[in-house]
Short mmCIF file of C-alpha atoms and ligand atoms in Angstrom, two decimals:
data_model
loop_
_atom_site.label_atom_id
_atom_site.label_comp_id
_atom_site.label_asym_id
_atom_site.label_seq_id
_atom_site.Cartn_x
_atom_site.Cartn_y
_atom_site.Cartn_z
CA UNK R 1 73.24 60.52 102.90
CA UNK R 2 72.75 63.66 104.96
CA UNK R 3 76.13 63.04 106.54
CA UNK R 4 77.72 66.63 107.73
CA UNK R 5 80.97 66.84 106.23
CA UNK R 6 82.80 69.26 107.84
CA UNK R 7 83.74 69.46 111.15
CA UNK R 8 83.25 72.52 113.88
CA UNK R 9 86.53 73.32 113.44
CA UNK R 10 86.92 73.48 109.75
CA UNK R 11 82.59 75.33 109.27
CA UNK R 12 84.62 78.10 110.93
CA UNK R 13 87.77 78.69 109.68
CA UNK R 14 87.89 81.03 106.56
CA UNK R 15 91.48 81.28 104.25
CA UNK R 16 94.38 83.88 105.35
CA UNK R 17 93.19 86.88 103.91
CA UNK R 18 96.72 88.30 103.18
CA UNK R 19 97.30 85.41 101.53
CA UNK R 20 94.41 85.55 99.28
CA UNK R 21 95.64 89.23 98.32
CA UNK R 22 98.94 88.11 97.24
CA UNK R 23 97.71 84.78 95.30
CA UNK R 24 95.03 87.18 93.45
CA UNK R 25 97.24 89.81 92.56
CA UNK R 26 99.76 86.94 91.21
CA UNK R 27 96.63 85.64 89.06
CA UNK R 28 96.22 88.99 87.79
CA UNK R 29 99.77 89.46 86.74
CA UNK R 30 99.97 85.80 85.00
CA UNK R 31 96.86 86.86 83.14
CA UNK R 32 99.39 89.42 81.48
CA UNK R 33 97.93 92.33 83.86
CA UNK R 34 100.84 94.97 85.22
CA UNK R 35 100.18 94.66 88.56
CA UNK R 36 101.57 96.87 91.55
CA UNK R 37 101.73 94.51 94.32
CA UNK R 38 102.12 95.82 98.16
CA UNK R 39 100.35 92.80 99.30
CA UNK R 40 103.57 90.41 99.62
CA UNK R 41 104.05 89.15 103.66
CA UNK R 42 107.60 88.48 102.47
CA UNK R 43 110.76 89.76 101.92
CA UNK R 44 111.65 90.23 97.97
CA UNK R 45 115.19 89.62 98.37
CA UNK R 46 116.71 85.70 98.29
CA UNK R 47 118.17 83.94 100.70
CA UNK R 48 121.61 84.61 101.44
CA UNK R 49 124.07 82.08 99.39
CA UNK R 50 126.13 80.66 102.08
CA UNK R 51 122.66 79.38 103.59
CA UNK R 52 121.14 77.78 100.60
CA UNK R 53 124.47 76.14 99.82
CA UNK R 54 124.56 74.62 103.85
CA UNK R 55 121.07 73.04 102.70
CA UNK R 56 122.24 71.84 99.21
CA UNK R 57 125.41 70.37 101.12
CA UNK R 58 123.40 68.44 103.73
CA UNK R 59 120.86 66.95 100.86
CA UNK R 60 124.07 65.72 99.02
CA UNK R 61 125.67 64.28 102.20
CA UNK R 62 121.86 62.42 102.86
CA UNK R 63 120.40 64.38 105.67
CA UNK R 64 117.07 63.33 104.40
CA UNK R 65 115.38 61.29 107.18
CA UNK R 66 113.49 62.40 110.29
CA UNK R 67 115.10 64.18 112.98
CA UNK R 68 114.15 64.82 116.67
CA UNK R 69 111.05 65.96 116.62
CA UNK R 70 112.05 69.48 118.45
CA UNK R 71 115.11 69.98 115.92
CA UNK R 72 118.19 69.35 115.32
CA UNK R 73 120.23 69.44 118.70
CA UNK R 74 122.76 71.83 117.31
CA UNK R 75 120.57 74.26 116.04
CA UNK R 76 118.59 73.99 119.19
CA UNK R 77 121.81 74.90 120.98
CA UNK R 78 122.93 77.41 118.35
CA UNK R 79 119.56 78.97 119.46
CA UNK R 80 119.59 79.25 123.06
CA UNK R 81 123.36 80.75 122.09
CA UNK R 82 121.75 83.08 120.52
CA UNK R 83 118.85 84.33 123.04
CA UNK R 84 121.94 84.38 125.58
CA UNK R 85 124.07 86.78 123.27
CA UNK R 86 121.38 88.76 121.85
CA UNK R 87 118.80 88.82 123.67
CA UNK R 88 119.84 88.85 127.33
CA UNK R 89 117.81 85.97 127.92
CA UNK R 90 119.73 82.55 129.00
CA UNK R 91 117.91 79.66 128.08
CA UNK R 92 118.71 76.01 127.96
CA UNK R 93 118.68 74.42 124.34
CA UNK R 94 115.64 71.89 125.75
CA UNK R 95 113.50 74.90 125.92
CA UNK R 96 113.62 75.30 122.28
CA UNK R 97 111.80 73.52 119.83
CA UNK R 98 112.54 74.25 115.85
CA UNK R 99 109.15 74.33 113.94
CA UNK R 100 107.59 74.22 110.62
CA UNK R 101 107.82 77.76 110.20
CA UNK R 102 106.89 80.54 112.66
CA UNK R 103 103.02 80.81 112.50
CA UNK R 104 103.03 77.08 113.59
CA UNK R 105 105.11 77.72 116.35
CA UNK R 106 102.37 80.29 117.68
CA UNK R 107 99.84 77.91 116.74
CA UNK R 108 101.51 75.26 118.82
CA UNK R 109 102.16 77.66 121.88
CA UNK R 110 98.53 78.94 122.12
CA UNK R 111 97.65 74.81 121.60
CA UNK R 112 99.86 74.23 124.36
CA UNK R 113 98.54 76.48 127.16
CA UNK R 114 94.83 77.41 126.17
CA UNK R 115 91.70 75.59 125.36
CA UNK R 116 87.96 75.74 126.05
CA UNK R 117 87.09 78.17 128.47
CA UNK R 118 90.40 80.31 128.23
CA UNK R 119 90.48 83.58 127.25
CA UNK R 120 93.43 85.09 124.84
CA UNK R 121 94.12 88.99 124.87
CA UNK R 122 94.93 89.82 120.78
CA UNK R 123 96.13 93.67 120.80
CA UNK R 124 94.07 94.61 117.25
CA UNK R 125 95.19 95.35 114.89
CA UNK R 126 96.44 91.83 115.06
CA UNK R 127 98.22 89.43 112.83
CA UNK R 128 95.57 87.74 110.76
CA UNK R 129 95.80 84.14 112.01
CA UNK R 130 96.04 84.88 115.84
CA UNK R 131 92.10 84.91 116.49
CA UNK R 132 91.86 81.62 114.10
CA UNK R 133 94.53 79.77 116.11
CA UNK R 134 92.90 80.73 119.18
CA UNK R 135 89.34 79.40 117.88
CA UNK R 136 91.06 76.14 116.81
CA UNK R 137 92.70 75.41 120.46
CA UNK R 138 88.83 75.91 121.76
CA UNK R 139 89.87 79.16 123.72
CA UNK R 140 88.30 83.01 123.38
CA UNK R 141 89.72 85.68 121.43
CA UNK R 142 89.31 89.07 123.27
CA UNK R 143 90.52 92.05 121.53
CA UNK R 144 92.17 94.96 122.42
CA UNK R 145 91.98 98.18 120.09
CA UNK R 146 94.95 100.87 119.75
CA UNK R 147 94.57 103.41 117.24
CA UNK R 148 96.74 105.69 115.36
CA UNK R 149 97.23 107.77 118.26
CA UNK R 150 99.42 105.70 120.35
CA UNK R 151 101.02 104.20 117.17
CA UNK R 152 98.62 101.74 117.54
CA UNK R 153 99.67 100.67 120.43
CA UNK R 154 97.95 98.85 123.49
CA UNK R 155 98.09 100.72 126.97
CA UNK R 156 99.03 99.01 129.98
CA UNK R 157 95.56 100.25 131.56
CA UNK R 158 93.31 98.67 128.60
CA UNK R 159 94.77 95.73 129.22
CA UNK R 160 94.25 95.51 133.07
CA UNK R 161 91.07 96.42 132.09
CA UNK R 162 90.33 93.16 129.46
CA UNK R 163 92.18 90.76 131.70
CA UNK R 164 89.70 88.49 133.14
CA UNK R 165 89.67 85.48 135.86
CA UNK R 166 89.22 83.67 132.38
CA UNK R 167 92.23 85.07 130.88
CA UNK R 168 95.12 82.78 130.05
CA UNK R 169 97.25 84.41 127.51
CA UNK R 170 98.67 87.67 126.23
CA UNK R 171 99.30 88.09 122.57
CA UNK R 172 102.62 90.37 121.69
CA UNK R 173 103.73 91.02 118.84
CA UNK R 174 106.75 93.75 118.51
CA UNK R 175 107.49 94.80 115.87
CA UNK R 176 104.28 94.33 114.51
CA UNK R 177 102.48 92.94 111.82
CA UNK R 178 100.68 94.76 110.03
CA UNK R 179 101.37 98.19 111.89
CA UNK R 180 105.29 98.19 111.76
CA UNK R 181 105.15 99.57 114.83
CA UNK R 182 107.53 98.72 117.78
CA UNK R 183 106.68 99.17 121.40
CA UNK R 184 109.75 100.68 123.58
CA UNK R 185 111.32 98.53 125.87
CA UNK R 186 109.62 100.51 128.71
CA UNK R 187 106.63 99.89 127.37
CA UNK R 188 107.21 96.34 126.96
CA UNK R 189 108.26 96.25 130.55
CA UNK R 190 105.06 98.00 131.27
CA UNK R 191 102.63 95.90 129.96
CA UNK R 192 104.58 92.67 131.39
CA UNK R 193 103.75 93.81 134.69
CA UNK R 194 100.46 94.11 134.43
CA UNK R 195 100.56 90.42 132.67
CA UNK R 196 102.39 88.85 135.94
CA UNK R 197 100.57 91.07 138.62
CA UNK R 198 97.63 88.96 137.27
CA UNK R 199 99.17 85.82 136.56
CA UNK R 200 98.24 85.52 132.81
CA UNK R 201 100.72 84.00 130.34
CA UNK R 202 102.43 85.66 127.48
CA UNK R 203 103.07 84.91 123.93
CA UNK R 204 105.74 87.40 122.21
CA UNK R 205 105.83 87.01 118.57
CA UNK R 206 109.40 88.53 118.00
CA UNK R 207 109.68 87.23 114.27
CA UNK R 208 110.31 91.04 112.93
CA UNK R 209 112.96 91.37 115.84
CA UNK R 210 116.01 91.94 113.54
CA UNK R 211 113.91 94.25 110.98
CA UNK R 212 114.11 97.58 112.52
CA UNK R 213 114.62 101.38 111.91
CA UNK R 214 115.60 104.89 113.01
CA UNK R 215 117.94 103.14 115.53
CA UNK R 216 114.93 101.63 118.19
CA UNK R 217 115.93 98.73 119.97
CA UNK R 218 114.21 95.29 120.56
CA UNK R 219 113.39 94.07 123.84
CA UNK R 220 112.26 90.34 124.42
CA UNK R 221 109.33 90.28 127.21
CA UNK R 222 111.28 87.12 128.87
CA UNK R 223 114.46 89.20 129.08
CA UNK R 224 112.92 91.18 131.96
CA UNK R 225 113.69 88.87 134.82
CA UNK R 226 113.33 85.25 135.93
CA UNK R 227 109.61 85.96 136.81
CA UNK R 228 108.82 87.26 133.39
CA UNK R 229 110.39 83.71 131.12
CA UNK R 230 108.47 81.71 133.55
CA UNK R 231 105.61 83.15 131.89
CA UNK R 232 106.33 84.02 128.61
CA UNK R 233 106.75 81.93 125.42
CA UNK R 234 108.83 83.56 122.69
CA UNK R 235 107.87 82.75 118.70
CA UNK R 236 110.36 84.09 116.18
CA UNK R 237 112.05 82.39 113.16
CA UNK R 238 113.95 82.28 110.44
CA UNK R 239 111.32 83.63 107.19
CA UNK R 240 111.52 87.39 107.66
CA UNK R 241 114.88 87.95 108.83
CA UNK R 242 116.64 85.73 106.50
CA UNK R 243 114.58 85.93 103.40
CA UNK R 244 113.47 82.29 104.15
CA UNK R 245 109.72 82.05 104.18
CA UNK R 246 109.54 79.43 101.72
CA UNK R 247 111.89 77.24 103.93
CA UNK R 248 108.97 77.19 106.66
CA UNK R 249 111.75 76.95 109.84
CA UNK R 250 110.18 78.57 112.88
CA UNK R 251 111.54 78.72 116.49
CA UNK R 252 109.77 78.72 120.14
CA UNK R 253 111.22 79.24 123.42
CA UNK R 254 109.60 78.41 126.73
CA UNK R 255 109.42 77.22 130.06
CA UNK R 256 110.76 73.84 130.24
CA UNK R 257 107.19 72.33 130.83
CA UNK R 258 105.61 74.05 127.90
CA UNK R 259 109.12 73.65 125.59
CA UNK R 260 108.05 69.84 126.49
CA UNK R 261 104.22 70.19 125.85
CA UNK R 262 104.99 71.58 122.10
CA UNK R 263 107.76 69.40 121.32
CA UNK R 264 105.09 66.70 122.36
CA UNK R 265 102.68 68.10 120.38
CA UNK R 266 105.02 68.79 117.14
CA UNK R 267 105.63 65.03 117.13
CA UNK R 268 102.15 63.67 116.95
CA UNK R 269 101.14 66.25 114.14
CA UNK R 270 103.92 67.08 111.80
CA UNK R 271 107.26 65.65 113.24
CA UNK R 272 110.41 67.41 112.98
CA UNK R 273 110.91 70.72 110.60
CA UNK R 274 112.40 69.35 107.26
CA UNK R 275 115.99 67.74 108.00
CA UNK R 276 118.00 69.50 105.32
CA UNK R 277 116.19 72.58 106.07
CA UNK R 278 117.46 72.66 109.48
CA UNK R 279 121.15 72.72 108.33
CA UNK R 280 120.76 76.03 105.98
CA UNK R 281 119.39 77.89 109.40
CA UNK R 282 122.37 76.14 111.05
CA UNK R 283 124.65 77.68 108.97
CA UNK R 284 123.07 81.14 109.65
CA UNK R 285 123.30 80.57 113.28
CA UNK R 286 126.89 79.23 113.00
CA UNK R 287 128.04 82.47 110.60
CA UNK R 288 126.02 85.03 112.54
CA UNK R 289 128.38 87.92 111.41
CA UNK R 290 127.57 86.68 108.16
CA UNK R 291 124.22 86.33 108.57
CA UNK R 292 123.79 89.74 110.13
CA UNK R 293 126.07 91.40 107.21
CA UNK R 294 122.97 90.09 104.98
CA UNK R 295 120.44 91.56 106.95
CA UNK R 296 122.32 94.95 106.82
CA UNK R 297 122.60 95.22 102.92
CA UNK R 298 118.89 93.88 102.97
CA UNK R 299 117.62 96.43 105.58
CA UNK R 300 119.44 99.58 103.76
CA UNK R 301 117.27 98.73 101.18
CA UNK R 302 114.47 98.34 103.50
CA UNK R 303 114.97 101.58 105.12
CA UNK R 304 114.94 103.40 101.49
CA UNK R 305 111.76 102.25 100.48
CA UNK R 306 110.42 102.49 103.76
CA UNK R 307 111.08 106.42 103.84
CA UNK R 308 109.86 106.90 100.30
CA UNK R 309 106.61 105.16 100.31
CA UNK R 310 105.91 106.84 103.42
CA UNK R 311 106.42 109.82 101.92
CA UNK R 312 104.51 109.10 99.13
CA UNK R 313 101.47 108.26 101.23
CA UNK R 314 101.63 111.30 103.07
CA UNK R 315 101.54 113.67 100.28
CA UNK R 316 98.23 112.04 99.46
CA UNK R 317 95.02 114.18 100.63
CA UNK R 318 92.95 112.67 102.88
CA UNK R 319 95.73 109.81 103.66
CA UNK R 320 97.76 110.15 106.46
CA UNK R 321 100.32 107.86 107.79
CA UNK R 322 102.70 107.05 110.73
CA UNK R 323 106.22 106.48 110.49
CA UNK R 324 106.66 103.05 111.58
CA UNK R 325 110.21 101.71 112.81
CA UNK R 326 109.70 98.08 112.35
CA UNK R 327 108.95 94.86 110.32
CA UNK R 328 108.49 96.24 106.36
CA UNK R 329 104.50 97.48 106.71
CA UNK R 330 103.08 100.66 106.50
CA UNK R 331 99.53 101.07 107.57
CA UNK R 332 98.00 104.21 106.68
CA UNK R 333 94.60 105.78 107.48
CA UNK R 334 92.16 105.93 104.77
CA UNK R 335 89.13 106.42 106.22
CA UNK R 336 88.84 110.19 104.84
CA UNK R 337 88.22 108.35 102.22
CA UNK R 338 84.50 107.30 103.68
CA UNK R 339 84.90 103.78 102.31
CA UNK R 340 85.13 100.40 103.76
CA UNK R 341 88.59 99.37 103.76
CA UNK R 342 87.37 96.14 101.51
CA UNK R 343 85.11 98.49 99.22
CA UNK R 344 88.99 101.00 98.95
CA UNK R 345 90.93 97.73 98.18
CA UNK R 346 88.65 96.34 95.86
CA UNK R 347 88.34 99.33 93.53
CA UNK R 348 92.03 100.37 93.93
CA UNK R 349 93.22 96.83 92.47
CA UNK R 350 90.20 96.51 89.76
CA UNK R 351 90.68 100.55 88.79
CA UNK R 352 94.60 100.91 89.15
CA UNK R 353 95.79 97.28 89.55
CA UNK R 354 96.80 98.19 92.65
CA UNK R 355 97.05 95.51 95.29
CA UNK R 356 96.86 96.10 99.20
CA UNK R 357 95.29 94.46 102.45
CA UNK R 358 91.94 95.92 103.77
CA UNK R 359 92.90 96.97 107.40
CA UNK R 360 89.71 94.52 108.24
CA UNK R 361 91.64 91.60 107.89
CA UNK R 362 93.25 92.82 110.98
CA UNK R 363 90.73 94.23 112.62
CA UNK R 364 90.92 97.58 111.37
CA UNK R 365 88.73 98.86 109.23
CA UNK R 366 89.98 102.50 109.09
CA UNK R 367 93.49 101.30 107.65
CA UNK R 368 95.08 99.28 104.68
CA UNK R 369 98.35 97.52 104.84
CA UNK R 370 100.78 98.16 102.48
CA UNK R 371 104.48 96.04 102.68
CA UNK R 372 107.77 97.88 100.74
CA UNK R 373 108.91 94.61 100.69
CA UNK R 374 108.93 95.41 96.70
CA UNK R 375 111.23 96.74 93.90
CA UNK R 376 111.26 100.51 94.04
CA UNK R 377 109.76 100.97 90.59
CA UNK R 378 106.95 99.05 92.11
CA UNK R 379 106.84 101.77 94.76
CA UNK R 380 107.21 104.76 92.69
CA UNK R 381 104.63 103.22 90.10
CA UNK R 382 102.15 102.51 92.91
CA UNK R 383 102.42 105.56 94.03
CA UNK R 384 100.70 107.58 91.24
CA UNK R 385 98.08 105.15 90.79
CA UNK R 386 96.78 105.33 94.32
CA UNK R 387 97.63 109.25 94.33
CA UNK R 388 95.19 109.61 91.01
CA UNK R 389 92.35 106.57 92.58
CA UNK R 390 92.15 108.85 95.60
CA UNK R 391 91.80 111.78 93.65
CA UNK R 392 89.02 110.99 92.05
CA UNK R 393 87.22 109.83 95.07
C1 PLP O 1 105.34 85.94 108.93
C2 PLP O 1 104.87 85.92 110.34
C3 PLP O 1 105.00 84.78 111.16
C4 PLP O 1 105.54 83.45 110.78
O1 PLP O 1 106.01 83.24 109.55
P1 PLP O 1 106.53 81.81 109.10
O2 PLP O 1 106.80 81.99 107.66
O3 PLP O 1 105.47 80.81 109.39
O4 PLP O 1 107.79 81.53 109.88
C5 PLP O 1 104.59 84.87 112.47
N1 PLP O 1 104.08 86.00 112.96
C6 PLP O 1 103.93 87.10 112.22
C7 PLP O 1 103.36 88.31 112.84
C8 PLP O 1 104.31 87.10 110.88
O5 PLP O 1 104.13 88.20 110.14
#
């Protein structure tokens, strides 16, 4: 049978690199091997009691059917409550639809509003998955490129410059994954005027907006005015802030027509997030001050780690790198090094067990991610490795 097996969609799709980092690091370190691993896209801390126990409760008391396909009404309300309070941004709770977890909420959004003949504005470095979800909806990726320089940062002039009669969408993502790095709220205001001078839509990924630094503030794109949530779709969820990525609960807030669109969509490909799920983020929601007093002891930790692997990188020669304020990524320069950022990551994990993300994966080749997302020994161990692989060099 010469039958072709695979379809378009699934000849080009290759695996989430990150994730391949993190599942062959975890090989190496069942195989006995003392791994250091800064590959992790996840917090290393559990999730707070008084959540898990919510979930346990509803199981017991047999929330274990379907639900509405966009969530839970209360926790669709608890969100919009939320946006209101702490984001400056009053939405009703119909314009939010509860998700198996965050990335499929951006997936969703971008399915929602682009397809063949679209083009999509990804600032690079980008989140991995971004350019693939774009592909899979039929539309264009078109990437921008910020460097070190401006923090890596997008300018509000490049991106006059890429928009295009094509272009549809506007990827944001503040703080940012893999960079850290958080753009001011003037900035953000900034670049959402050039988006609705043109007319083009915008997706803000705001899933790091709790994990911050140094005392910089979050602003949410459709905060700005009435204009500005007409046109912008806002991703977050509950896996980084909450320690809850295995719990796969993402959120999405949009324009009532789109809100509709996804919910629409959600319920012809995967239904409603799981039920019982849905009542552990419920409790967060409901005990915010709770919630939030978790995020504080977690982010003091953060913050230490953050400061000392920075360090740490810094005093390497030939390394240099900048002090992000967001998220729980560094993303230093390496290419002093004159190597590949594949060719550095592959000998630093096969000659020091060392495991990182080449800067490729996210469209930057001069850079490797590294998250402190991991126990300080890790850190301090780590460390001396990579400070004697890049002395030999
Ligand atoms: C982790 C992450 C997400 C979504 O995570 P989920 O676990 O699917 O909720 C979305 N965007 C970025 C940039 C991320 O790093």
């Amino acid at each position: 049978m010469s039958q072709e097996l695979l379809s378009p969609w699934a000849k080009g799709i290759s695996p989430s690199p990150t994730l391949a980092v993190d599942a062959k690091a975890k090989a190496l370190k069942a195989e006995g091997k003392d791994v250091c691993g800064f590959g992790a896209g996840e917090p290393d801390f559990d999730t707070p009691d008084f959540i898990k126990e919510a979930c346990v409760e509803a199981l017991r008391a047999g929330q274990t059917k379907y639900c509405p396909a966009p969530g839970l009404p209360a926790l669709r309300q608890a969100i919009a409550d939320k946006y209101a309070r702490d984001n400056n941004y009053t939405v009703e709770s119909a314009q939010v639809v509860v998700s198996p977890g965050g990335k499929y909420s951006c997936y969703l959004a971008i399915l929602a509003t682009c397809g063949p003949g679209d083009e999509v504005i990804i600032p690079a470095p980008y989140w991995v998955s971004y350019p693939e979800m774009v592909k899979l909806a039929g539309a264009r990726p078109v990437f921008v490129s910020a460097g070190d320089d401006t923090d890596f940062k997008i300018q509000p002039d490049q991106l006059k410059e890429a928009i295009t009669p094509k272009t549809k969408l506007v990827i944001i993502n503040s703080p940012s994954n893999p960079t850290g790095s958080i753009y001011t709220p003037a900035e953000i205001a900034a670049l959402v005027e050039v988006c609705l001078e043109a007319g083009v839509l915008i997706m803000s990924d705001e899933i790091y907006e709790y994990l911050l630094y140094d005392g910089v503030e979050h602003v949410s794109p459709a905060s700005l005015s009435a204009e500005a949530a007409a046109s912008t779709i806002t991703v977050a969820g509950f896996s980084k802030t909450f320690s809850m990525t295995g719990w796969r609960l993402g959120t999405l807030v949009a324009p009532p027509s789109v809100a509709k669109a996804v919910s629409s969509l959600q319920s012809q490909t995967s239904s409603n997030a799981t039920t019982f799920a849905q009542f552990g983020a419920l409790a967060a929601m409901q005990q915010w001050d709770k919630a939030m007093g978790a995020v504080q002891e977690m982010l003091k930790v953060f913050d230490r780690r953050r400061i000392k692997l920075l360090d740490g990188l810094n005093a390497i020669e030939g390394m240099s790198c900048r002090r992000a304020q967001g998220a729980f990524y560094l993303f230093p320069n390496i290419s002093g090094f004159g190597m590949s950022s594949t060719d550095f990551s592959a000998k630093l994990l096969e000659q020091e067990l060392v495991a990182v993300v080449p800067g490729v994966a996210f469209g930057a080749d001069e850079n490797m991610r590294l998250s402190y997302a991991t126990s300080d020994e890790v850190i301090d161990k780590g460390l001396e490795r990579l400070q004697r692989f890049c002395q030999q060099l």
